[in-house]
Tab-separated table of C-alpha atoms in Angstrom:
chain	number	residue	atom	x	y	z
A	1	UNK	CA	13.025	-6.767	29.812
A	2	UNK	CA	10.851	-4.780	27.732
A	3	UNK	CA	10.648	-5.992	24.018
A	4	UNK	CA	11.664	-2.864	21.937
A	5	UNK	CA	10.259	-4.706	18.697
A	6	UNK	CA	9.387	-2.933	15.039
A	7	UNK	CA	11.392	-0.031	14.396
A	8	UNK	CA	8.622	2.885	14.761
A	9	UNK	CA	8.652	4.849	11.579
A	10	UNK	CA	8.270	0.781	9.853
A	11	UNK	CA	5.957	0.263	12.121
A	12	UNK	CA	4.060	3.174	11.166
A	13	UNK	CA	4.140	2.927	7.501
A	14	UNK	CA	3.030	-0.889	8.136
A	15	UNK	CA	-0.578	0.802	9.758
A	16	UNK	CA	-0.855	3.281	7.295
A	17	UNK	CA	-0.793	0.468	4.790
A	18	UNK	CA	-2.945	-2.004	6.807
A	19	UNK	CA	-5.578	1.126	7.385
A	20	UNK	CA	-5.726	1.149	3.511
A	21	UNK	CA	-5.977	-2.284	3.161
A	22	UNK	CA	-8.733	-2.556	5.854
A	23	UNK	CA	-11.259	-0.233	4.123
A	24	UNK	CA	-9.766	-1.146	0.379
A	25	UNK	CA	-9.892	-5.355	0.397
A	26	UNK	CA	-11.683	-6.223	3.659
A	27	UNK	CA	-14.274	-4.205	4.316
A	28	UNK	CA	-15.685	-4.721	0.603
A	29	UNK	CA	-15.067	-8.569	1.054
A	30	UNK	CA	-17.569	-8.877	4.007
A	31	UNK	CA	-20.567	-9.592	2.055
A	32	UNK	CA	-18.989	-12.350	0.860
A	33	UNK	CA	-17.922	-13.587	4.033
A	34	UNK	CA	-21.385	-13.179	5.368
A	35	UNK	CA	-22.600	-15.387	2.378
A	36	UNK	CA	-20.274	-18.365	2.104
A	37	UNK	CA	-19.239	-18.224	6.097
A	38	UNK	CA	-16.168	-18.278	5.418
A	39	UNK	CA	-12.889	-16.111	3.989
A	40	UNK	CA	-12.359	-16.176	0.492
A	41	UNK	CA	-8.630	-17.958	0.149
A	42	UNK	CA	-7.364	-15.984	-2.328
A	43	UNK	CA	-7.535	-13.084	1.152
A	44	UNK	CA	-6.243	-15.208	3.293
A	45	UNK	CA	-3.194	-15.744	1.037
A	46	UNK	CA	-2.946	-11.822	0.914
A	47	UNK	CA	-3.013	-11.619	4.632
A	48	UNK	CA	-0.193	-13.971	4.715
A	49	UNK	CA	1.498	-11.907	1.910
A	50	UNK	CA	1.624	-9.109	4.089
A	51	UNK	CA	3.113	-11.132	7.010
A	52	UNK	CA	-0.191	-10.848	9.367
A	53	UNK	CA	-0.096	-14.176	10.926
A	54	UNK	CA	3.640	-13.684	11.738
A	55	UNK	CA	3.179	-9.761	13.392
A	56	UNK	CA	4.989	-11.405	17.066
A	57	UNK	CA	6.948	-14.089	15.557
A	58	UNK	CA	10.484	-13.215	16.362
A	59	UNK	CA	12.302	-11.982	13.405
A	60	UNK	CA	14.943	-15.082	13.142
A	61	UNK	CA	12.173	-16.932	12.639
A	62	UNK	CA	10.682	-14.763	9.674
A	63	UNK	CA	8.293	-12.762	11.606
A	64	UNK	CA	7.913	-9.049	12.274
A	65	UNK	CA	9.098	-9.552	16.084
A	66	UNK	CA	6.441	-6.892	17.105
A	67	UNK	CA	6.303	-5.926	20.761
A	68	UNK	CA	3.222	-6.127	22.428
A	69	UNK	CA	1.918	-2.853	22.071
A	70	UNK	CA	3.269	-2.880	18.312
A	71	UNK	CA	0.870	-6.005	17.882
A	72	UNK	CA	-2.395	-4.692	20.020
A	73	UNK	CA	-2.355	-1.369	17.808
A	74	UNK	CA	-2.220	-3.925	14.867
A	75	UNK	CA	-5.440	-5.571	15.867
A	76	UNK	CA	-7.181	-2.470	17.075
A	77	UNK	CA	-6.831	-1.498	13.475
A	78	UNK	CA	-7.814	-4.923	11.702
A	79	UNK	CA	-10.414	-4.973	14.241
A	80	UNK	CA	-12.125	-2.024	12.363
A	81	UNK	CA	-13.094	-4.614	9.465
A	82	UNK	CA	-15.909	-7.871	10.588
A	83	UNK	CA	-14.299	-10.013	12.936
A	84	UNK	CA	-13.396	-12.918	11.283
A	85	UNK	CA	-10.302	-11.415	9.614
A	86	UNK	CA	-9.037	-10.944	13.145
A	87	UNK	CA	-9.772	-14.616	14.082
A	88	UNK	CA	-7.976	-16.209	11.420
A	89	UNK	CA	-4.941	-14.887	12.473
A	90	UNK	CA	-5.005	-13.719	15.909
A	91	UNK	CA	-5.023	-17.402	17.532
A	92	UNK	CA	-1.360	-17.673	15.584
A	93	UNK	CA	-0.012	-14.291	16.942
A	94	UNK	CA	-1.550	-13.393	20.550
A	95	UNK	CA	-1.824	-17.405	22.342
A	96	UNK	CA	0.407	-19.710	19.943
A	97	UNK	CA	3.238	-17.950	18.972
A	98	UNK	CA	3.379	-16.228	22.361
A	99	UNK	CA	3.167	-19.529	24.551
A	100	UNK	CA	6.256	-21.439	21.724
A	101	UNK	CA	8.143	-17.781	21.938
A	102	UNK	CA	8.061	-18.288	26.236
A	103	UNK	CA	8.340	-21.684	27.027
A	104	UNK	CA	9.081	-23.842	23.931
A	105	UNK	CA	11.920	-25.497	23.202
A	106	UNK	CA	14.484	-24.655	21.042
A	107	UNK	CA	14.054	-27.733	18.633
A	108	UNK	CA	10.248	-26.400	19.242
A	109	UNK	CA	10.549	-22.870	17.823
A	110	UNK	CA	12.720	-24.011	15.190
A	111	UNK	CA	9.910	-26.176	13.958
A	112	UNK	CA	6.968	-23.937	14.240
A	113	UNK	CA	7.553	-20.331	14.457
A	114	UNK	CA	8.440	-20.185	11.035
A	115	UNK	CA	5.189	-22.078	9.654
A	116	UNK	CA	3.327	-19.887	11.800
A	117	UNK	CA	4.594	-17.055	10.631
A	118	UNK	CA	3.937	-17.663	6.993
A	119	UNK	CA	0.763	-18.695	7.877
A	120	UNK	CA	0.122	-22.231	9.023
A	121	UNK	CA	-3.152	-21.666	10.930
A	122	UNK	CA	-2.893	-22.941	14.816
A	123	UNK	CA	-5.636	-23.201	17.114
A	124	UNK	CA	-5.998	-23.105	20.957
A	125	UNK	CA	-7.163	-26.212	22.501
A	126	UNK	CA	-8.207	-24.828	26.883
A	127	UNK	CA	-12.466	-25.490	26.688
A	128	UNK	CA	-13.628	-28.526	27.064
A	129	UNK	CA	-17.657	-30.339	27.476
A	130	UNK	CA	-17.104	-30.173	31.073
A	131	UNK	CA	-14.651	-26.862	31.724
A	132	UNK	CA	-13.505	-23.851	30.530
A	133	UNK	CA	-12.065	-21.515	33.543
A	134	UNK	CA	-12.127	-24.381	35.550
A	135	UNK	CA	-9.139	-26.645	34.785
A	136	UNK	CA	-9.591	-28.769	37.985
A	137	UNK	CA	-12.278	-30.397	35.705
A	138	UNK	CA	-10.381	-30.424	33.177
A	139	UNK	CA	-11.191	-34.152	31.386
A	140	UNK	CA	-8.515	-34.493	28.611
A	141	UNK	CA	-5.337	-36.650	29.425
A	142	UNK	CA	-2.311	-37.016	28.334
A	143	UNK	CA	-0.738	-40.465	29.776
A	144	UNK	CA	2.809	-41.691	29.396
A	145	UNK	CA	3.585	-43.843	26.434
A	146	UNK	CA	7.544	-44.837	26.567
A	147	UNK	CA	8.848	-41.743	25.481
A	148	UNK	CA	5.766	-40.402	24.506
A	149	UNK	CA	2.184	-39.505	25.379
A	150	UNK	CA	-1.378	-41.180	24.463
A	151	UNK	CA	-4.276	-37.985	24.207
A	152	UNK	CA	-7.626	-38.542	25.128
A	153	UNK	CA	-10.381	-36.159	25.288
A	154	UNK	CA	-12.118	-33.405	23.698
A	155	UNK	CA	-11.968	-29.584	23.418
A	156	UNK	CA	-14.803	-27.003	22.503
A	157	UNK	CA	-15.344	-23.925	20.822
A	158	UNK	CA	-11.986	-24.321	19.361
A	159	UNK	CA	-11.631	-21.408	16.999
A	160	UNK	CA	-10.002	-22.019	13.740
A	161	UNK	CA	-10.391	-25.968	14.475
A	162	UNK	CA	-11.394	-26.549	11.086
A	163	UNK	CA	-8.523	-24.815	9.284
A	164	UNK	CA	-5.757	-25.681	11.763
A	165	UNK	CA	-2.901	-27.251	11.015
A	166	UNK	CA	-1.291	-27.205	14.573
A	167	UNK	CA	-3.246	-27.469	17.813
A	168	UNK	CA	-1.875	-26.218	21.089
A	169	UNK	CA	-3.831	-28.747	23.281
A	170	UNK	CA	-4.258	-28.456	27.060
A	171	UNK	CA	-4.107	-31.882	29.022
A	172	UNK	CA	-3.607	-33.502	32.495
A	173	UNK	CA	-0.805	-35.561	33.116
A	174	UNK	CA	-1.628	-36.151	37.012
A	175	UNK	CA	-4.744	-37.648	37.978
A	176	UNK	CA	-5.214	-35.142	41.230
A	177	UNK	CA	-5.750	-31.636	40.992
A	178	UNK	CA	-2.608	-29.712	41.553
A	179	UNK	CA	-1.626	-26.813	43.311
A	180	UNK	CA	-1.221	-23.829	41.088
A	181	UNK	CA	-2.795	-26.347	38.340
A	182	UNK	CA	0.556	-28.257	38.181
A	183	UNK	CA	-1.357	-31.173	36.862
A	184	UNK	CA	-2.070	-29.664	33.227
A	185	UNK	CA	0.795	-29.890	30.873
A	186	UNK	CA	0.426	-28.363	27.360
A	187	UNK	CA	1.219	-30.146	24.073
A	188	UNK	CA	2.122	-29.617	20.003
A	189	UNK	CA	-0.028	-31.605	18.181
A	190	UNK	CA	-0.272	-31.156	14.477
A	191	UNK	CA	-3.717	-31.765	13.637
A	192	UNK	CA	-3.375	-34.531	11.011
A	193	UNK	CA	-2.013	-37.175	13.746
A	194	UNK	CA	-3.874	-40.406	14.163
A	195	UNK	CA	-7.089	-39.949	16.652
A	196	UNK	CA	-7.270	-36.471	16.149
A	197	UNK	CA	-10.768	-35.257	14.445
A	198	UNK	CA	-12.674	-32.040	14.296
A	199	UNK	CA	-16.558	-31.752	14.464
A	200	UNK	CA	-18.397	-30.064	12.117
A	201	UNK	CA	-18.786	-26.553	11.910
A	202	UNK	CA	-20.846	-24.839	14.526
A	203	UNK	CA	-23.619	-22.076	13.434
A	204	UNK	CA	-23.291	-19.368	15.252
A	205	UNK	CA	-25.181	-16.073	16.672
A	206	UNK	CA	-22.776	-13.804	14.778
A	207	UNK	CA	-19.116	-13.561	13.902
A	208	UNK	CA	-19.947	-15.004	10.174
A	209	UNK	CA	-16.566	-16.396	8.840
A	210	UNK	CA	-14.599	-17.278	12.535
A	211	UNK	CA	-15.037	-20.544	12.309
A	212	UNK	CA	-14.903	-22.921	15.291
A	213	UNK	CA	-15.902	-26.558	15.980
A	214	UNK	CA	-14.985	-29.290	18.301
A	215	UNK	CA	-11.751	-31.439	18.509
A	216	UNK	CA	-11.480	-35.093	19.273
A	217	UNK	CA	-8.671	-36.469	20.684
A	218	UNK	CA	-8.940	-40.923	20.590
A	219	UNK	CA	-5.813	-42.638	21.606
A	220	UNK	CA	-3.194	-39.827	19.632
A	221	UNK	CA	0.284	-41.174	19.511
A	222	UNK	CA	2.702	-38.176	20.160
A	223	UNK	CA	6.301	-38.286	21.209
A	224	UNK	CA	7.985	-36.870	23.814
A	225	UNK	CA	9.128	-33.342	22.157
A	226	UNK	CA	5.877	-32.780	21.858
A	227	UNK	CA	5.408	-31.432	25.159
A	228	UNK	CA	5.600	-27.813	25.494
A	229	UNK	CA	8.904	-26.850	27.090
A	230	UNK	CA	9.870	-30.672	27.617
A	231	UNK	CA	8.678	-30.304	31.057
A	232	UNK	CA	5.080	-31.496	32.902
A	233	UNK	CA	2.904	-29.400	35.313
A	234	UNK	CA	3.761	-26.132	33.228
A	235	UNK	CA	0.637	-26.006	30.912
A	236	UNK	CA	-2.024	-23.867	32.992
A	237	UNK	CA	0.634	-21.203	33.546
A	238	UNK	CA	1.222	-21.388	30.141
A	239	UNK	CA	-1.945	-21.081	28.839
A	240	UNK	CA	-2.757	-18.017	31.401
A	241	UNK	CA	0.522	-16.265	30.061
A	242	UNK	CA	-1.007	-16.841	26.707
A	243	UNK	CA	-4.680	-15.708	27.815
A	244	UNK	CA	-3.018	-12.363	28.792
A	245	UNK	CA	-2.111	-11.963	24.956
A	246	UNK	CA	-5.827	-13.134	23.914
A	247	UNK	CA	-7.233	-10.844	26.238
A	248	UNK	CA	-5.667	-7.683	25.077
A	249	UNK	CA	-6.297	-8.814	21.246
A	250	UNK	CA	-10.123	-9.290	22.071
A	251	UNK	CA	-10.252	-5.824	23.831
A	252	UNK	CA	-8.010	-4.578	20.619
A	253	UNK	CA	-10.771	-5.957	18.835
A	254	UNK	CA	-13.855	-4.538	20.373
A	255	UNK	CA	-12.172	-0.850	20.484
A	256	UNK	CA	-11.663	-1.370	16.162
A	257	UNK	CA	-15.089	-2.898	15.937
A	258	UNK	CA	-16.743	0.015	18.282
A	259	UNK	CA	-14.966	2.763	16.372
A	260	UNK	CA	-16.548	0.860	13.085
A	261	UNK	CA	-19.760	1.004	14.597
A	262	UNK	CA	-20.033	4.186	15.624
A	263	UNK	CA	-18.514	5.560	12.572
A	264	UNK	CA	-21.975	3.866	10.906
A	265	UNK	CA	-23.974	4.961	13.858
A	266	UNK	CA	-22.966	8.979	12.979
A	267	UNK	CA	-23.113	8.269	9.466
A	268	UNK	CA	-26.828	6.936	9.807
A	269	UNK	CA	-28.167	9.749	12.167
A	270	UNK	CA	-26.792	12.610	9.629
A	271	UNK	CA	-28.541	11.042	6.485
A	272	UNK	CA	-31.954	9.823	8.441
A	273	UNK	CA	-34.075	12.438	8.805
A	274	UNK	CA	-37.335	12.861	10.859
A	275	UNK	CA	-39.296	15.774	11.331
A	276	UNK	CA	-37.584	17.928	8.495
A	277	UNK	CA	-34.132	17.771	9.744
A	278	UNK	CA	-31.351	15.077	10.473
A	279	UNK	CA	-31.830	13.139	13.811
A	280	UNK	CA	-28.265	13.624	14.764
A	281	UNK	CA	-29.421	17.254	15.655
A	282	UNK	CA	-31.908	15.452	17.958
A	283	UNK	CA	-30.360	15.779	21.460
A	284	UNK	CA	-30.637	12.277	22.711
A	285	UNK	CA	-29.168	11.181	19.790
A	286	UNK	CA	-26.337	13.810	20.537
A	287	UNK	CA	-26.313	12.085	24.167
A	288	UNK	CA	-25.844	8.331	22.462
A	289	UNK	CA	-23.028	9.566	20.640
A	290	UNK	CA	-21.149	11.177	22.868
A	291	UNK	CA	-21.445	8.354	25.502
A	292	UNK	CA	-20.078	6.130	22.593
A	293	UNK	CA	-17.269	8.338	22.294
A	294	UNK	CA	-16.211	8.795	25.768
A	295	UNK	CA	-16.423	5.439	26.460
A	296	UNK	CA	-14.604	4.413	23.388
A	297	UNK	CA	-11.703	6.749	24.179
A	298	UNK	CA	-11.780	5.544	27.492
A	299	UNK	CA	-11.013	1.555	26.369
A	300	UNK	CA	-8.163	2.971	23.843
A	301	UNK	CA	-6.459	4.461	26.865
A	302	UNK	CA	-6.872	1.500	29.140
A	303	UNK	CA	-5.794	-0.679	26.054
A	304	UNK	CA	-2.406	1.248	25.479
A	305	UNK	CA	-1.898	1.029	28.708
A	306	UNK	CA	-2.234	-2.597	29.319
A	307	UNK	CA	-0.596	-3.422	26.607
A	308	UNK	CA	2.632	-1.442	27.344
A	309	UNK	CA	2.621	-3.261	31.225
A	310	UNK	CA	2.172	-6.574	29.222
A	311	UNK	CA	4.964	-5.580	27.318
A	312	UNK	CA	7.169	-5.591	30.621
A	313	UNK	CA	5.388	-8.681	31.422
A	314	UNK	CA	3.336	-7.271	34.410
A	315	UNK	CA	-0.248	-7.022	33.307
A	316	UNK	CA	-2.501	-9.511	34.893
A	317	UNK	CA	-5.278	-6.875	35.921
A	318	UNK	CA	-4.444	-4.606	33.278
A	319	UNK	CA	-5.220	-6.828	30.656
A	320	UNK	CA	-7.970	-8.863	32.804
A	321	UNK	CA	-9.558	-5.022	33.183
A	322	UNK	CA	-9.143	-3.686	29.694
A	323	UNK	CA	-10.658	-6.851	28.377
A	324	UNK	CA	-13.534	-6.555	30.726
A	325	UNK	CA	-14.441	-2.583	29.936
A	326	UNK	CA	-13.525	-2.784	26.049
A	327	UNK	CA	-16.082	-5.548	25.430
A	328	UNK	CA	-18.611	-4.288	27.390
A	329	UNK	CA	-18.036	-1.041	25.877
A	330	UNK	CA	-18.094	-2.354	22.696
A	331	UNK	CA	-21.733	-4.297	23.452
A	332	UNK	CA	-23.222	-0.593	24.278
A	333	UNK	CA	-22.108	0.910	21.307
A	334	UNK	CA	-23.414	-1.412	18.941
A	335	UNK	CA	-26.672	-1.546	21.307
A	336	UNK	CA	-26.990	2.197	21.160
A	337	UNK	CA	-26.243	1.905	16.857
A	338	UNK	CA	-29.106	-0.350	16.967
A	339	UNK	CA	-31.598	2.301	19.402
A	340	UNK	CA	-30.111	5.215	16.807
A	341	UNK	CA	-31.276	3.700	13.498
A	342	UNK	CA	-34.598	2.833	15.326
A	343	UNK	CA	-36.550	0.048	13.417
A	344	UNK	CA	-34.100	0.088	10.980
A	345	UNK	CA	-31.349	-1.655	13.400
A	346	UNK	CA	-33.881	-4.434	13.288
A	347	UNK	CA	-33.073	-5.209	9.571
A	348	UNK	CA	-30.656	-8.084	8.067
A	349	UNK	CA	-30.259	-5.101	5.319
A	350	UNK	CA	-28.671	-3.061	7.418
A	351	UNK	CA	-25.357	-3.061	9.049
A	352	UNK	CA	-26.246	-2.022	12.643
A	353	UNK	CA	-28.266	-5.741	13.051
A	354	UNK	CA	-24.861	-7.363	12.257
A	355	UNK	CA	-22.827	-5.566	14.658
A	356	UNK	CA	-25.069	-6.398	17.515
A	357	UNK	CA	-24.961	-10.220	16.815
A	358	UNK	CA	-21.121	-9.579	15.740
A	359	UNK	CA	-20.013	-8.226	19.396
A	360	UNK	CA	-21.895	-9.952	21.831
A	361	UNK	CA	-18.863	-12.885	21.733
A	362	UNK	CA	-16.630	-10.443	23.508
A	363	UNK	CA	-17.909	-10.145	26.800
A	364	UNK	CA	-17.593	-14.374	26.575
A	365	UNK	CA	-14.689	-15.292	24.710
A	366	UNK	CA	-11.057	-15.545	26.635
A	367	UNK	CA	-12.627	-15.151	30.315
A	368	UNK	CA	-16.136	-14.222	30.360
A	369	UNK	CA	-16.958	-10.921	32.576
A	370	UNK	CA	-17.677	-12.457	35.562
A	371	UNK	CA	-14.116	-14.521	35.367
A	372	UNK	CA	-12.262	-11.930	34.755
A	373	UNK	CA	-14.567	-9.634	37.638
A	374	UNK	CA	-12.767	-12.634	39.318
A	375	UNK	CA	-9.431	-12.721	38.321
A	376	UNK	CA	-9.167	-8.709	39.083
A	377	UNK	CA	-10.292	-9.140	42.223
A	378	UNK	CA	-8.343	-12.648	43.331
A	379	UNK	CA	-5.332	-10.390	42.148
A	380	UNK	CA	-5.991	-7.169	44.108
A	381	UNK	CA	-6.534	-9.187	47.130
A	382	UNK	CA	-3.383	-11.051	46.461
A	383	UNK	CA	-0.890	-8.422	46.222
A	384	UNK	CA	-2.966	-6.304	48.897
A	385	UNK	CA	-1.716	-9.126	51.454
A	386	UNK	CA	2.318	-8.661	49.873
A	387	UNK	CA	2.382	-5.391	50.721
A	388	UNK	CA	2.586	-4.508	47.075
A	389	UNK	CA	0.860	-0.989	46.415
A	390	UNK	CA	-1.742	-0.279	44.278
């Protein structure tokens, strides 16, 4: 059943204030961002103010109980501002929240929805050394310990690792390789248990102030109710319910990010001038622009769309697909905002270097391309052969 979440005219007031907010607090804050790599706390206490790390918590549990489209739109518009703002909170509201809200237990949500939702950071724990899409290599374990579990392992490029203080963290509990990956099991883990570490920092290509590092698990004591839904073998599906979320918030993402840029890419070619007049009046200029735009407002429709299928929960290719175009998209607009401000776009000084750097994460992050090329196709073929029609 179809969540019917925010009432609307709330919900709109809520954009029209985040909008302001954006371009008022954010957008001003970036150079300080960009300098210290990381968010000033005194805005990160603001965005939990304004209930942004609790947008899809249900609303008994002191969240806004967005639906999924509600929350996408939310993103697309926080998106507009560098990155990192949507990083701190969007491992909370699209993966976290999303997989507890599913398939945790009661005692479960009772514990953590609310701290998530005033703005306990959580992290993601899938990537490891050794895998990432592939979870028959997965390496972490999770072994029975009397009414518990012992951890062992490590995970990767875990974003928010450094400020988390819960962990959703992926792990086998069956030596073989399952069937439909029934031998990874998920687990709560707050991230000041015994044996649990985090790695320092890493430096990055772009996305100054998303911070991510490793995690190390070494012989972490955790009781039984920590397992996600009290029951083994359900973790992968978990996770891949969860993914769906991620994958609409990065394609949110690169659509606010792409608008930003090409809002700066306009703005530039109307003030440059070359040959006594602006180079916006310079028809392949013209031609950059307007592929922008058409492809821009081409990954907004796919985006509303996926995101109102995901709200019925039935959007495996629609979010796979809408992740896939958006951050491409978003790639060839900042590429173009680079080719537009000429050797300009090669400067720290001006914005148009940053963006580059800043977007090319999206066409990785939450199923690279080629996966999700992949996971389109896998799922075509599949319901091609159940008679189910396009």
């Amino acid at each position: 059943m179809a969540n019917s979440g925010m009432d609307p005219e709330v919900f709109t007031q809520f954009i029209e204030q985040l909008e302001r907010y954006v371009r008022e607090r954010l957008i001003p804050a970036e150079e300080e961002v960009l300098a210290n790599d990381s968010i000033p706390e005194p805005l990160v206490d603001e965005m939990r103010e304004m209930g942004l790390f609790g947008l899809t918590t249900p609303e008994e549990f002191g969240g806004s109980g967005m639906n999924v489209p509600q929350y996408i739109e939310t993103i697309r518009v926080l998106g507009y501002a560098m990155p990192a703002f949507r990083s701190i909170a969007s491992i909370n509201l699209g993966m976290v929240c999303s997989a507890l809200t599913k398939s945790g237990t009661d005692e479960q949500k009772n514990e953590w929805l609310p701290r998530i939702a005033a703005g306990e950071i959580a992290c993601f724990g899938l990537t490891e050394p050794g895998s990432g899409s592939d979870s028959a290599a997965m390496a972490t374990t999770a072994k029975r310990d009397g009414n518990g579990y012992i951890l062992n392992g490590s995970k990767r490029y875990i974003t928010n690792a450094p400020q988390a203080k819960l962990a959703l963290i992926m792990a086998r509990t069956n030596d073989e390789a399952l069937p439909r990956n029934a031998h990874v099991s998920a687990f709560l883990v707050p991230m000041d248990t015994d044996g649990v570490s985090v790695g320092k920092a890493d430096k990055k290509m772009g996305q100054f102030g998303s911070q991510i590092s490793d995690i190390y698990l070494d012989e972490v004591k955790i009781p039984g109710n920590a397992l996600l839904g009290g029951e083994e073998g359900k973790g992968f599906a978990t996770a891949m319910q969860s993914l769906d979320n991620g994958r609409l918030s990065v394609a949110a993402a690169s659509c606010g990010y792409a608008r930003r840029i090409l809002d700066t890419a306009i703005k530039y070619a109307t003030e440059r001038k070359a040959f006594g007049e602006p180079i916006s009046q310079f028809q392949l200029i013209q031609a950059m622009l307007a592929d922008s735009q058409a492809e821009l407002y081409a990954a907004e429709c796919m985006l509303r769309d996926a995101a109102a299928k995901a709200n019925e929960g039935k959007a495996i290719i629609e979010a796979a697909s809408a992740k896939m175009f958006a951050s491409e998209m978003c790639n060839r607009v900042a590429d173009r905002c680079v080719q537009i401000h000429g050797g300009a776009g090669y400067l720290a000084e001006y914005e148009a270097e940053r963006f580059y750097r800043d977007s090319r994460i999206y066409t990785i992050y939450e199923g690279t391309t080629q996966i999700l090329q992949l996971v389109i196709a896998k799922n075509m073929l599949r319901e091609f052969s159940a008679g189910i029609p396009a």
